[in-house]
PDB file of N, CA and C in Angstrom:
ATOM      1  N   MET A 157      13.412 -12.584  -3.599  1.00  0.00           N
ATOM      2  CA  MET A 157      13.055 -11.241  -4.014  1.00  0.00           C
ATOM      3  C   MET A 157      13.752 -10.257  -3.067  1.00  0.00           C
ATOM      4  N   LYS A 158      14.268  -9.194  -3.634  1.00  0.00           N
ATOM      5  CA  LYS A 158      14.968  -8.185  -2.840  1.00  0.00           C
ATOM      6  C   LYS A 158      14.476  -6.795  -3.228  1.00  0.00           C
ATOM      7  N   LEU A 159      14.293  -5.970  -2.235  1.00  0.00           N
ATOM      8  CA  LEU A 159      13.839  -4.599  -2.453  1.00  0.00           C
ATOM      9  C   LEU A 159      14.996  -3.772  -3.020  1.00  0.00           C
ATOM     10  N   PRO A 160      14.808  -3.141  -4.186  1.00  0.00           N
ATOM     11  CA  PRO A 160      15.885  -2.334  -4.765  1.00  0.00           C
ATOM     12  C   PRO A 160      16.265  -1.159  -3.862  1.00  0.00           C
ATOM     13  N   LYS A 161      17.510  -0.809  -3.883  1.00  0.00           N
ATOM     14  CA  LYS A 161      18.021   0.285  -3.057  1.00  0.00           C
ATOM     15  C   LYS A 161      17.289   1.602  -3.347  1.00  0.00           C
ATOM     16  N   SER A 162      16.882   1.805  -4.587  1.00  0.00           N
ATOM     17  CA  SER A 162      16.182   3.046  -4.953  1.00  0.00           C
ATOM     18  C   SER A 162      14.822   3.175  -4.260  1.00  0.00           C
ATOM     19  N   LEU A 163      14.293   2.074  -3.720  1.00  0.00           N
ATOM     20  CA  LEU A 163      12.991   2.107  -3.043  1.00  0.00           C
ATOM     21  C   LEU A 163      13.118   2.157  -1.522  1.00  0.00           C
ATOM     22  N   HIS A 164      14.323   2.100  -1.022  1.00  0.00           N
ATOM     23  CA  HIS A 164      14.544   2.131   0.429  1.00  0.00           C
ATOM     24  C   HIS A 164      14.016   3.417   1.063  1.00  0.00           C
ATOM     25  N   GLN A 165      14.018   4.506   0.309  1.00  0.00           N
ATOM     26  CA  GLN A 165      13.576   5.802   0.847  1.00  0.00           C
ATOM     27  C   GLN A 165      12.133   5.779   1.353  1.00  0.00           C
ATOM     28  N   TYR A 166      11.335   4.861   0.880  1.00  0.00           N
ATOM     29  CA  TYR A 166       9.931   4.791   1.286  1.00  0.00           C
ATOM     30  C   TYR A 166       9.721   4.039   2.597  1.00  0.00           C
ATOM     31  N   PHE A 167      10.793   3.520   3.138  1.00  0.00           N
ATOM     32  CA  PHE A 167      10.728   2.758   4.386  1.00  0.00           C
ATOM     33  C   PHE A 167      11.601   3.420   5.444  1.00  0.00           C
ATOM     34  N   TRP A 168      11.384   4.717   5.632  1.00  0.00           N
ATOM     35  CA  TRP A 168      12.176   5.531   6.543  1.00  0.00           C
ATOM     36  C   TRP A 168      12.020   5.121   8.008  1.00  0.00           C
ATOM     37  N   ASP A 169      10.924   4.445   8.322  1.00  0.00           N
ATOM     38  CA  ASP A 169      10.607   4.135   9.712  1.00  0.00           C
ATOM     39  C   ASP A 169      10.947   2.703  10.130  1.00  0.00           C
ATOM     40  N   VAL A 170      11.550   1.934   9.234  1.00  0.00           N
ATOM     41  CA  VAL A 170      11.929   0.560   9.553  1.00  0.00           C
ATOM     42  C   VAL A 170      13.374   0.308   9.120  1.00  0.00           C
ATOM     43  N   ASP A 171      13.957  -0.736   9.654  1.00  0.00           N
ATOM     44  CA  ASP A 171      15.294  -1.140   9.244  1.00  0.00           C
ATOM     45  C   ASP A 171      15.168  -1.928   7.946  1.00  0.00           C
ATOM     46  N   VAL A 172      15.502  -1.305   6.837  1.00  0.00           N
ATOM     47  CA  VAL A 172      15.307  -1.904   5.514  1.00  0.00           C
ATOM     48  C   VAL A 172      16.128  -3.182   5.359  1.00  0.00           C
ATOM     49  N   LYS A 173      17.254  -3.265   6.022  1.00  0.00           N
ATOM     50  CA  LYS A 173      18.093  -4.463   5.926  1.00  0.00           C
ATOM     51  C   LYS A 173      17.374  -5.696   6.476  1.00  0.00           C
ATOM     52  N   LYS A 174      16.457  -5.486   7.398  1.00  0.00           N
ATOM     53  CA  LYS A 174      15.701  -6.599   7.994  1.00  0.00           C
ATOM     54  C   LYS A 174      14.350  -6.827   7.317  1.00  0.00           C
ATOM     55  N   LEU A 175      13.999  -5.974   6.375  1.00  0.00           N
ATOM     56  CA  LEU A 175      12.695  -6.053   5.711  1.00  0.00           C
ATOM     57  C   LEU A 175      12.740  -7.082   4.580  1.00  0.00           C
ATOM     58  N   ASP A 176      11.965  -8.131   4.710  1.00  0.00           N
ATOM     59  CA  ASP A 176      11.913  -9.193   3.709  1.00  0.00           C
ATOM     60  C   ASP A 176      10.608  -9.086   2.926  1.00  0.00           C
ATOM     61  N   PRO A 177      10.685  -8.757   1.625  1.00  0.00           N
ATOM     62  CA  PRO A 177       9.467  -8.614   0.819  1.00  0.00           C
ATOM     63  C   PRO A 177       8.600  -9.868   0.756  1.00  0.00           C
ATOM     64  N   ASN A 178       9.175 -11.026   1.012  1.00  0.00           N
ATOM     65  CA  ASN A 178       8.384 -12.259   1.004  1.00  0.00           C
ATOM     66  C   ASN A 178       7.578 -12.426   2.291  1.00  0.00           C
ATOM     67  N   ASN A 179       8.085 -11.903   3.397  1.00  0.00           N
ATOM     68  CA  ASN A 179       7.408 -12.070   4.689  1.00  0.00           C
ATOM     69  C   ASN A 179       6.418 -10.954   5.003  1.00  0.00           C
ATOM     70  N   LYS A 180       6.559  -9.810   4.386  1.00  0.00           N
ATOM     71  CA  LYS A 180       5.694  -8.652   4.664  1.00  0.00           C
ATOM     72  C   LYS A 180       5.100  -8.071   3.375  1.00  0.00           C
ATOM     73  N   PRO A 181       4.452  -8.887   2.552  1.00  0.00           N
ATOM     74  CA  PRO A 181       3.981  -8.366   1.269  1.00  0.00           C
ATOM     75  C   PRO A 181       2.947  -7.254   1.380  1.00  0.00           C
ATOM     76  N   TYR A 182       1.986  -7.378   2.317  1.00  0.00           N
ATOM     77  CA  TYR A 182       0.953  -6.342   2.430  1.00  0.00           C
ATOM     78  C   TYR A 182       1.564  -5.005   2.811  1.00  0.00           C
ATOM     79  N   PHE A 183       2.460  -5.018   3.757  1.00  0.00           N
ATOM     80  CA  PHE A 183       3.112  -3.785   4.195  1.00  0.00           C
ATOM     81  C   PHE A 183       3.887  -3.143   3.047  1.00  0.00           C
ATOM     82  N   ILE A 184       4.659  -3.938   2.332  1.00  0.00           N
ATOM     83  CA  ILE A 184       5.478  -3.400   1.245  1.00  0.00           C
ATOM     84  C   ILE A 184       4.617  -2.889   0.101  1.00  0.00           C
ATOM     85  N   ILE A 185       3.618  -3.655  -0.289  1.00  0.00           N
ATOM     86  CA  ILE A 185       2.723  -3.228  -1.367  1.00  0.00           C
ATOM     87  C   ILE A 185       2.019  -1.928  -1.000  1.00  0.00           C
ATOM     88  N   SER A 186       1.443  -1.878   0.187  1.00  0.00           N
ATOM     89  CA  SER A 186       0.691  -0.668   0.562  1.00  0.00           C
ATOM     90  C   SER A 186       1.608   0.541   0.660  1.00  0.00           C
ATOM     91  N   ARG A 187       2.777   0.378   1.239  1.00  0.00           N
ATOM     92  CA  ARG A 187       3.693   1.516   1.381  1.00  0.00           C
ATOM     93  C   ARG A 187       4.151   2.029   0.017  1.00  0.00           C
ATOM     94  N   LEU A 188       4.534   1.122  -0.869  1.00  0.00           N
ATOM     95  CA  LEU A 188       5.039   1.558  -2.169  1.00  0.00           C
ATOM     96  C   LEU A 188       3.942   2.139  -3.060  1.00  0.00           C
ATOM     97  N   LEU A 189       2.748   1.563  -3.018  1.00  0.00           N
ATOM     98  CA  LEU A 189       1.667   2.126  -3.833  1.00  0.00           C
ATOM     99  C   LEU A 189       1.156   3.436  -3.254  1.00  0.00           C
ATOM    100  N   ASP A 190       1.179   3.569  -1.950  1.00  0.00           N
ATOM    101  CA  ASP A 190       0.678   4.787  -1.318  1.00  0.00           C
ATOM    102  C   ASP A 190       1.686   5.933  -1.362  1.00  0.00           C
ATOM    103  N   LYS A 191       2.947   5.635  -1.144  1.00  0.00           N
ATOM    104  CA  LYS A 191       3.959   6.693  -1.025  1.00  0.00           C
ATOM    105  C   LYS A 191       4.949   6.736  -2.184  1.00  0.00           C
ATOM    106  N   GLY A 192       4.997   5.675  -2.967  1.00  0.00           N
ATOM    107  CA  GLY A 192       6.032   5.536  -3.988  1.00  0.00           C
ATOM    108  C   GLY A 192       5.760   6.267  -5.293  1.00  0.00           C
ATOM    109  N   ASN A 193       6.715   6.106  -6.198  1.00  0.00           N
ATOM    110  CA  ASN A 193       6.646   6.714  -7.525  1.00  0.00           C
ATOM    111  C   ASN A 193       6.325   5.631  -8.561  1.00  0.00           C
ATOM    112  N   ILE A 194       6.489   5.951  -9.826  1.00  0.00           N
ATOM    113  CA  ILE A 194       6.165   5.001 -10.891  1.00  0.00           C
ATOM    114  C   ILE A 194       7.086   3.781 -10.834  1.00  0.00           C
ATOM    115  N   GLU A 195       8.340   3.983 -10.487  1.00  0.00           N
ATOM    116  CA  GLU A 195       9.268   2.855 -10.346  1.00  0.00           C
ATOM    117  C   GLU A 195       8.780   1.901  -9.258  1.00  0.00           C
ATOM    118  N   ALA A 196       8.317   2.450  -8.154  1.00  0.00           N
ATOM    119  CA  ALA A 196       7.806   1.631  -7.048  1.00  0.00           C
ATOM    120  C   ALA A 196       6.572   0.841  -7.485  1.00  0.00           C
ATOM    121  N   ALA A 197       5.661   1.495  -8.196  1.00  0.00           N
ATOM    122  CA  ALA A 197       4.444   0.822  -8.667  1.00  0.00           C
ATOM    123  C   ALA A 197       4.776  -0.303  -9.644  1.00  0.00           C
ATOM    124  N   ARG A 198       5.741  -0.068 -10.522  1.00  0.00           N
ATOM    125  CA  ARG A 198       6.153  -1.117 -11.466  1.00  0.00           C
ATOM    126  C   ARG A 198       6.786  -2.296 -10.737  1.00  0.00           C
ATOM    127  N   TRP A 199       7.615  -1.987  -9.745  1.00  0.00           N
ATOM    128  CA  TRP A 199       8.265  -3.055  -8.982  1.00  0.00           C
ATOM    129  C   TRP A 199       7.212  -3.911  -8.272  1.00  0.00           C
ATOM    130  N   VAL A 200       6.229  -3.259  -7.684  1.00  0.00           N
ATOM    131  CA  VAL A 200       5.158  -3.989  -7.003  1.00  0.00           C
ATOM    132  C   VAL A 200       4.417  -4.889  -7.989  1.00  0.00           C
ATOM    133  N   LYS A 201       4.028  -4.352  -9.119  1.00  0.00           N
ATOM    134  CA  LYS A 201       3.286  -5.135 -10.115  1.00  0.00           C
ATOM    135  C   LYS A 201       4.112  -6.316 -10.619  1.00  0.00           C
ATOM    136  N   ASN A 202       5.395  -6.085 -10.884  1.00  0.00           N
ATOM    137  CA  ASN A 202       6.261  -7.149 -11.413  1.00  0.00           C
ATOM    138  C   ASN A 202       6.570  -8.231 -10.385  1.00  0.00           C
ATOM    139  N   ASN A 203       6.572  -7.875  -9.118  1.00  0.00           N
ATOM    140  CA  ASN A 203       6.973  -8.828  -8.091  1.00  0.00           C
ATOM    141  C   ASN A 203       5.817  -9.479  -7.348  1.00  0.00           C
ATOM    142  N   TYR A 204       4.665  -8.852  -7.343  1.00  0.00           N
ATOM    143  CA  TYR A 204       3.540  -9.408  -6.589  1.00  0.00           C
ATOM    144  C   TYR A 204       2.346  -9.784  -7.459  1.00  0.00           C
ATOM    145  N   GLY A 205       2.116  -9.074  -8.537  1.00  0.00           N
ATOM    146  CA  GLY A 205       1.009  -9.401  -9.426  1.00  0.00           C
ATOM    147  C   GLY A 205      -0.319  -8.797  -8.998  1.00  0.00           C
ATOM    148  N   ASP A 206      -1.243  -8.782  -9.923  1.00  0.00           N
ATOM    149  CA  ASP A 206      -2.539  -8.136  -9.735  1.00  0.00           C
ATOM    150  C   ASP A 206      -3.362  -8.745  -8.599  1.00  0.00           C
ATOM    151  N   GLN A 207      -3.338 -10.056  -8.464  1.00  0.00           N
ATOM    152  CA  GLN A 207      -4.161 -10.714  -7.441  1.00  0.00           C
ATOM    153  C   GLN A 207      -3.711 -10.315  -6.031  1.00  0.00           C
ATOM    154  N   MET A 208      -2.414 -10.308  -5.783  1.00  0.00           N
ATOM    155  CA  MET A 208      -1.897  -9.934  -4.463  1.00  0.00           C
ATOM    156  C   MET A 208      -2.133  -8.452  -4.185  1.00  0.00           C
ATOM    157  N   ILE A 209      -2.029  -7.619  -5.203  1.00  0.00           N
ATOM    158  CA  ILE A 209      -2.280  -6.187  -5.025  1.00  0.00           C
ATOM    159  C   ILE A 209      -3.749  -5.961  -4.678  1.00  0.00           C
ATOM    160  N   GLY A 210      -4.649  -6.630  -5.388  1.00  0.00           N
ATOM    161  CA  GLY A 210      -6.078  -6.529  -5.075  1.00  0.00           C
ATOM    162  C   GLY A 210      -6.381  -6.999  -3.667  1.00  0.00           C
ATOM    163  N   LYS A 211      -5.746  -8.086  -3.262  1.00  0.00           N
ATOM    164  CA  LYS A 211      -5.935  -8.605  -1.908  1.00  0.00           C
ATOM    165  C   LYS A 211      -5.451  -7.602  -0.871  1.00  0.00           C
ATOM    166  N   THR A 212      -4.357  -6.921  -1.156  1.00  0.00           N
ATOM    167  CA  THR A 212      -3.830  -5.906  -0.249  1.00  0.00           C
ATOM    168  C   THR A 212      -4.808  -4.743  -0.119  1.00  0.00           C
ATOM    169  N   LEU A 213      -5.359  -4.286  -1.229  1.00  0.00           N
ATOM    170  CA  LEU A 213      -6.343  -3.201  -1.181  1.00  0.00           C
ATOM    171  C   LEU A 213      -7.567  -3.598  -0.350  1.00  0.00           C
ATOM    172  N   ARG A 214      -7.957  -4.843  -0.455  1.00  0.00           N
ATOM    173  CA  ARG A 214      -9.135  -5.317   0.271  1.00  0.00           C
ATOM    174  C   ARG A 214      -8.881  -5.531   1.762  1.00  0.00           C
ATOM    175  N   ASN A 215      -7.640  -5.807   2.145  1.00  0.00           N
ATOM    176  CA  ASN A 215      -7.363  -6.233   3.514  1.00  0.00           C
ATOM    177  C   ASN A 215      -6.436  -5.339   4.328  1.00  0.00           C
ATOM    178  N   TYR A 216      -5.835  -4.360   3.729  1.00  0.00           N
ATOM    179  CA  TYR A 216      -4.859  -3.538   4.439  1.00  0.00           C
ATOM    180  C   TYR A 216      -5.344  -2.097   4.447  1.00  0.00           C
ATOM    181  N   LYS A 217      -5.470  -1.502   5.610  1.00  0.00           N
ATOM    182  CA  LYS A 217      -6.117  -0.186   5.719  1.00  0.00           C
ATOM    183  C   LYS A 217      -5.174   1.012   5.690  1.00  0.00           C
ATOM    184  N   ASP A 218      -3.895   0.825   5.479  1.00  0.00           N
ATOM    185  CA  ASP A 218      -2.942   1.929   5.536  1.00  0.00           C
ATOM    186  C   ASP A 218      -2.770   2.697   4.229  1.00  0.00           C
ATOM    187  N   PHE A 219      -3.755   2.723   3.401  1.00  0.00           N
ATOM    188  CA  PHE A 219      -3.725   3.537   2.190  1.00  0.00           C
ATOM    189  C   PHE A 219      -4.391   4.877   2.477  1.00  0.00           C
ATOM    190  N   SER A 220      -3.899   5.932   1.839  1.00  0.00           N
ATOM    191  CA  SER A 220      -4.649   7.188   1.891  1.00  0.00           C
ATOM    192  C   SER A 220      -5.897   6.976   1.029  1.00  0.00           C
ATOM    193  N   LEU A 221      -6.927   7.761   1.282  1.00  0.00           N
ATOM    194  CA  LEU A 221      -8.161   7.604   0.512  1.00  0.00           C
ATOM    195  C   LEU A 221      -7.934   7.904  -0.970  1.00  0.00           C
ATOM    196  N   GLN A 222      -7.072   8.864  -1.261  1.00  0.00           N
ATOM    197  CA  GLN A 222      -6.769   9.212  -2.653  1.00  0.00           C
ATOM    198  C   GLN A 222      -6.048   8.063  -3.362  1.00  0.00           C
ATOM    199  N   SER A 223      -5.036   7.518  -2.709  1.00  0.00           N
ATOM    200  CA  SER A 223      -4.292   6.395  -3.310  1.00  0.00           C
ATOM    201  C   SER A 223      -5.196   5.190  -3.495  1.00  0.00           C
ATOM    202  N   ALA A 224      -5.983   4.893  -2.486  1.00  0.00           N
ATOM    203  CA  ALA A 224      -6.877   3.739  -2.565  1.00  0.00           C
ATOM    204  C   ALA A 224      -7.865   3.895  -3.722  1.00  0.00           C
ATOM    205  N   SER A 225      -8.388   5.086  -3.901  1.00  0.00           N
ATOM    206  CA  SER A 225      -9.318   5.335  -5.015  1.00  0.00           C
ATOM    207  C   SER A 225      -8.632   5.115  -6.361  1.00  0.00           C
ATOM    208  N   PHE A 226      -7.430   5.641  -6.491  1.00  0.00           N
ATOM    209  CA  PHE A 226      -6.674   5.493  -7.737  1.00  0.00           C
ATOM    210  C   PHE A 226      -6.389   4.025  -8.036  1.00  0.00           C
ATOM    211  N   TRP A 227      -5.811   3.311  -7.055  1.00  0.00           N
ATOM    212  CA  TRP A 227      -5.437   1.917  -7.291  1.00  0.00           C
ATOM    213  C   TRP A 227      -6.669   1.024  -7.453  1.00  0.00           C
ATOM    214  N   ALA A 228      -7.773   1.392  -6.841  1.00  0.00           N
ATOM    215  CA  ALA A 228      -9.013   0.630  -7.028  1.00  0.00           C
ATOM    216  C   ALA A 228      -9.450   0.689  -8.490  1.00  0.00           C
ATOM    217  N   LEU A 229      -9.309   1.854  -9.099  1.00  0.00           N
ATOM    218  CA  LEU A 229      -9.650   1.988 -10.522  1.00  0.00           C
ATOM    219  C   LEU A 229      -8.699   1.178 -11.400  1.00  0.00           C
ATOM    220  N   ILE A 230      -7.420   1.263 -11.105  1.00  0.00           N
ATOM    221  CA  ILE A 230      -6.417   0.561 -11.902  1.00  0.00           C
ATOM    222  C   ILE A 230      -6.596  -0.956 -11.813  1.00  0.00           C
ATOM    223  N   TYR A 231      -6.814  -1.457 -10.605  1.00  0.00           N
ATOM    224  CA  TYR A 231      -6.898  -2.903 -10.397  1.00  0.00           C
ATOM    225  C   TYR A 231      -8.335  -3.429 -10.330  1.00  0.00           C
ATOM    226  N   LYS A 232      -9.285  -2.554 -10.650  1.00  0.00           N
ATOM    227  CA  LYS A 232     -10.702  -2.935 -10.746  1.00  0.00           C
ATOM    228  C   LYS A 232     -11.227  -3.602  -9.467  1.00  0.00           C
ATOM    229  N   VAL A 233     -10.942  -2.955  -8.352  1.00  0.00           N
ATOM    230  CA  VAL A 233     -11.440  -3.410  -7.057  1.00  0.00           C
ATOM    231  C   VAL A 233     -12.570  -2.451  -6.658  1.00  0.00           C
ATOM    232  N   PRO A 234     -13.771  -2.953  -6.432  1.00  0.00           N
ATOM    233  CA  PRO A 234     -14.872  -2.070  -6.038  1.00  0.00           C
ATOM    234  C   PRO A 234     -14.538  -1.321  -4.742  1.00  0.00           C
ATOM    235  N   LYS A 235     -14.855  -0.043  -4.729  1.00  0.00           N
ATOM    236  CA  LYS A 235     -14.535   0.807  -3.576  1.00  0.00           C
ATOM    237  C   LYS A 235     -15.102   0.256  -2.267  1.00  0.00           C
ATOM    238  N   GLU A 236     -16.280  -0.331  -2.324  1.00  0.00           N
ATOM    239  CA  GLU A 236     -16.893  -0.842  -1.104  1.00  0.00           C
ATOM    240  C   GLU A 236     -16.141  -2.054  -0.533  1.00  0.00           C
ATOM    241  N   GLU A 237     -15.235  -2.625  -1.298  1.00  0.00           N
ATOM    242  CA  GLU A 237     -14.424  -3.745  -0.816  1.00  0.00           C
ATOM    243  C   GLU A 237     -13.080  -3.296  -0.242  1.00  0.00           C
ATOM    244  N   ILE A 238     -12.752  -2.030  -0.410  1.00  0.00           N
ATOM    245  CA  ILE A 238     -11.449  -1.526   0.029  1.00  0.00           C
ATOM    246  C   ILE A 238     -11.499  -1.192   1.512  1.00  0.00           C
ATOM    247  N   LYS A 239     -10.545  -1.734   2.242  1.00  0.00           N
ATOM    248  CA  LYS A 239     -10.523  -1.663   3.705  1.00  0.00           C
ATOM    249  C   LYS A 239     -10.546  -0.228   4.235  1.00  0.00           C
ATOM    250  N   CYS A 240      -9.774   0.676   3.668  1.00  0.00           N
ATOM    251  CA  CYS A 240      -9.698   2.027   4.239  1.00  0.00           C
ATOM    252  C   CYS A 240     -10.982   2.830   4.040  1.00  0.00           C
ATOM    253  N   PHE A 241     -11.909   2.364   3.206  1.00  0.00           N
ATOM    254  CA  PHE A 241     -13.192   3.034   3.029  1.00  0.00           C
ATOM    255  C   PHE A 241     -14.290   2.472   3.930  1.00  0.00           C
ATOM    256  N   GLN A 242     -13.987   1.395   4.622  1.00  0.00           N
ATOM    257  CA  GLN A 242     -14.994   0.726   5.443  1.00  0.00           C
ATOM    258  C   GLN A 242     -15.034   1.302   6.854  1.00  0.00           C
ATOM    259  N   GLU A 243     -16.184   1.181   7.468  1.00  0.00           N
ATOM    260  CA  GLU A 243     -16.357   1.553   8.870  1.00  0.00           C
ATOM    261  C   GLU A 243     -15.887   0.403   9.753  1.00  0.00           C
ATOM    262  N   PRO A 244     -15.378   0.645  10.913  1.00  0.00           N
ATOM    263  CA  PRO A 244     -15.244   1.913  11.612  1.00  0.00           C
ATOM    264  C   PRO A 244     -13.954   2.671  11.278  1.00  0.00           C
ATOM    265  N   TYR A 245     -13.136   2.098  10.428  1.00  0.00           N
ATOM    266  CA  TYR A 245     -11.847   2.714  10.140  1.00  0.00           C
ATOM    267  C   TYR A 245     -11.985   4.129   9.577  1.00  0.00           C
ATOM    268  N   ARG A 246     -12.911   4.323   8.679  1.00  0.00           N
ATOM    269  CA  ARG A 246     -13.068   5.639   8.044  1.00  0.00           C
ATOM    270  C   ARG A 246     -13.441   6.709   9.073  1.00  0.00           C
ATOM    271  N   THR A 247     -14.360   6.414   9.976  1.00  0.00           N
ATOM    272  CA  THR A 247     -14.752   7.366  11.016  1.00  0.00           C
ATOM    273  C   THR A 247     -13.593   7.633  11.980  1.00  0.00           C
ATOM    274  N   THR A 248     -12.906   6.586  12.373  1.00  0.00           N
ATOM    275  CA  THR A 248     -11.756   6.751  13.268  1.00  0.00           C
ATOM    276  C   THR A 248     -10.695   7.619  12.638  1.00  0.00           C
ATOM    277  N   ARG A 249     -10.451   7.413  11.372  1.00  0.00           N
ATOM    278  CA  ARG A 249      -9.450   8.204  10.639  1.00  0.00           C
ATOM    279  C   ARG A 249      -9.818   9.689  10.660  1.00  0.00           C
ATOM    280  N   LYS A 250     -11.090   9.997  10.476  1.00  0.00           N
ATOM    281  CA  LYS A 250     -11.524  11.394  10.479  1.00  0.00           C
ATOM    282  C   LYS A 250     -11.346  12.048  11.842  1.00  0.00           C
ATOM    283  N   THR A 251     -11.523  11.306  12.911  1.00  0.00           N
ATOM    284  CA  THR A 251     -11.342  11.889  14.233  1.00  0.00           C
ATOM    285  C   THR A 251      -9.870  12.127  14.555  1.00  0.00           C
ATOM    286  N   LEU A 252      -9.010  11.260  14.018  1.00  0.00           N
ATOM    287  CA  LEU A 252      -7.567  11.405  14.261  1.00  0.00           C
ATOM    288  C   LEU A 252      -6.932  12.435  13.329  1.00  0.00           C
ATOM    289  N   TRP A 253      -7.454  12.542  12.131  1.00  0.00           N
ATOM    290  CA  TRP A 253      -6.898  13.447  11.133  1.00  0.00           C
ATOM    291  C   TRP A 253      -8.063  14.105  10.395  1.00  0.00           C
ATOM    292  N   PRO A 254      -8.628  15.178  10.953  1.00  0.00           N
ATOM    293  CA  PRO A 254      -9.873  15.754  10.418  1.00  0.00           C
ATOM    294  C   PRO A 254      -9.687  16.657   9.184  1.00  0.00           C
ATOM    295  N   TYR A 255      -8.795  16.342   8.302  1.00  0.00           N
ATOM    296  CA  TYR A 255      -8.554  17.196   7.118  1.00  0.00           C
ATOM    297  C   TYR A 255      -8.895  16.499   5.845  1.00  0.00           C
TER     298      TYR A 255
END
């Protein structure tokens, strides 16, 4: 599996040439669903599938609350199971970014 060049823009903080979608699935899924466009969301769904996306929502906390809420509805993941809504992460997030 290879990340399309059109999606490289979402990985501004890493060396995309060294980024392997097979070795870092949670990072890639969360970044593309949180920051990406419809093309990114389709690529994620086609390459990882619903089960891996649900697992990412449950175990990876780098989603914005808005994105997590949206994807939870789409993939039918209960909000209370989503990592970024759980404590202590939610409280810590508010102290670091109180907006």
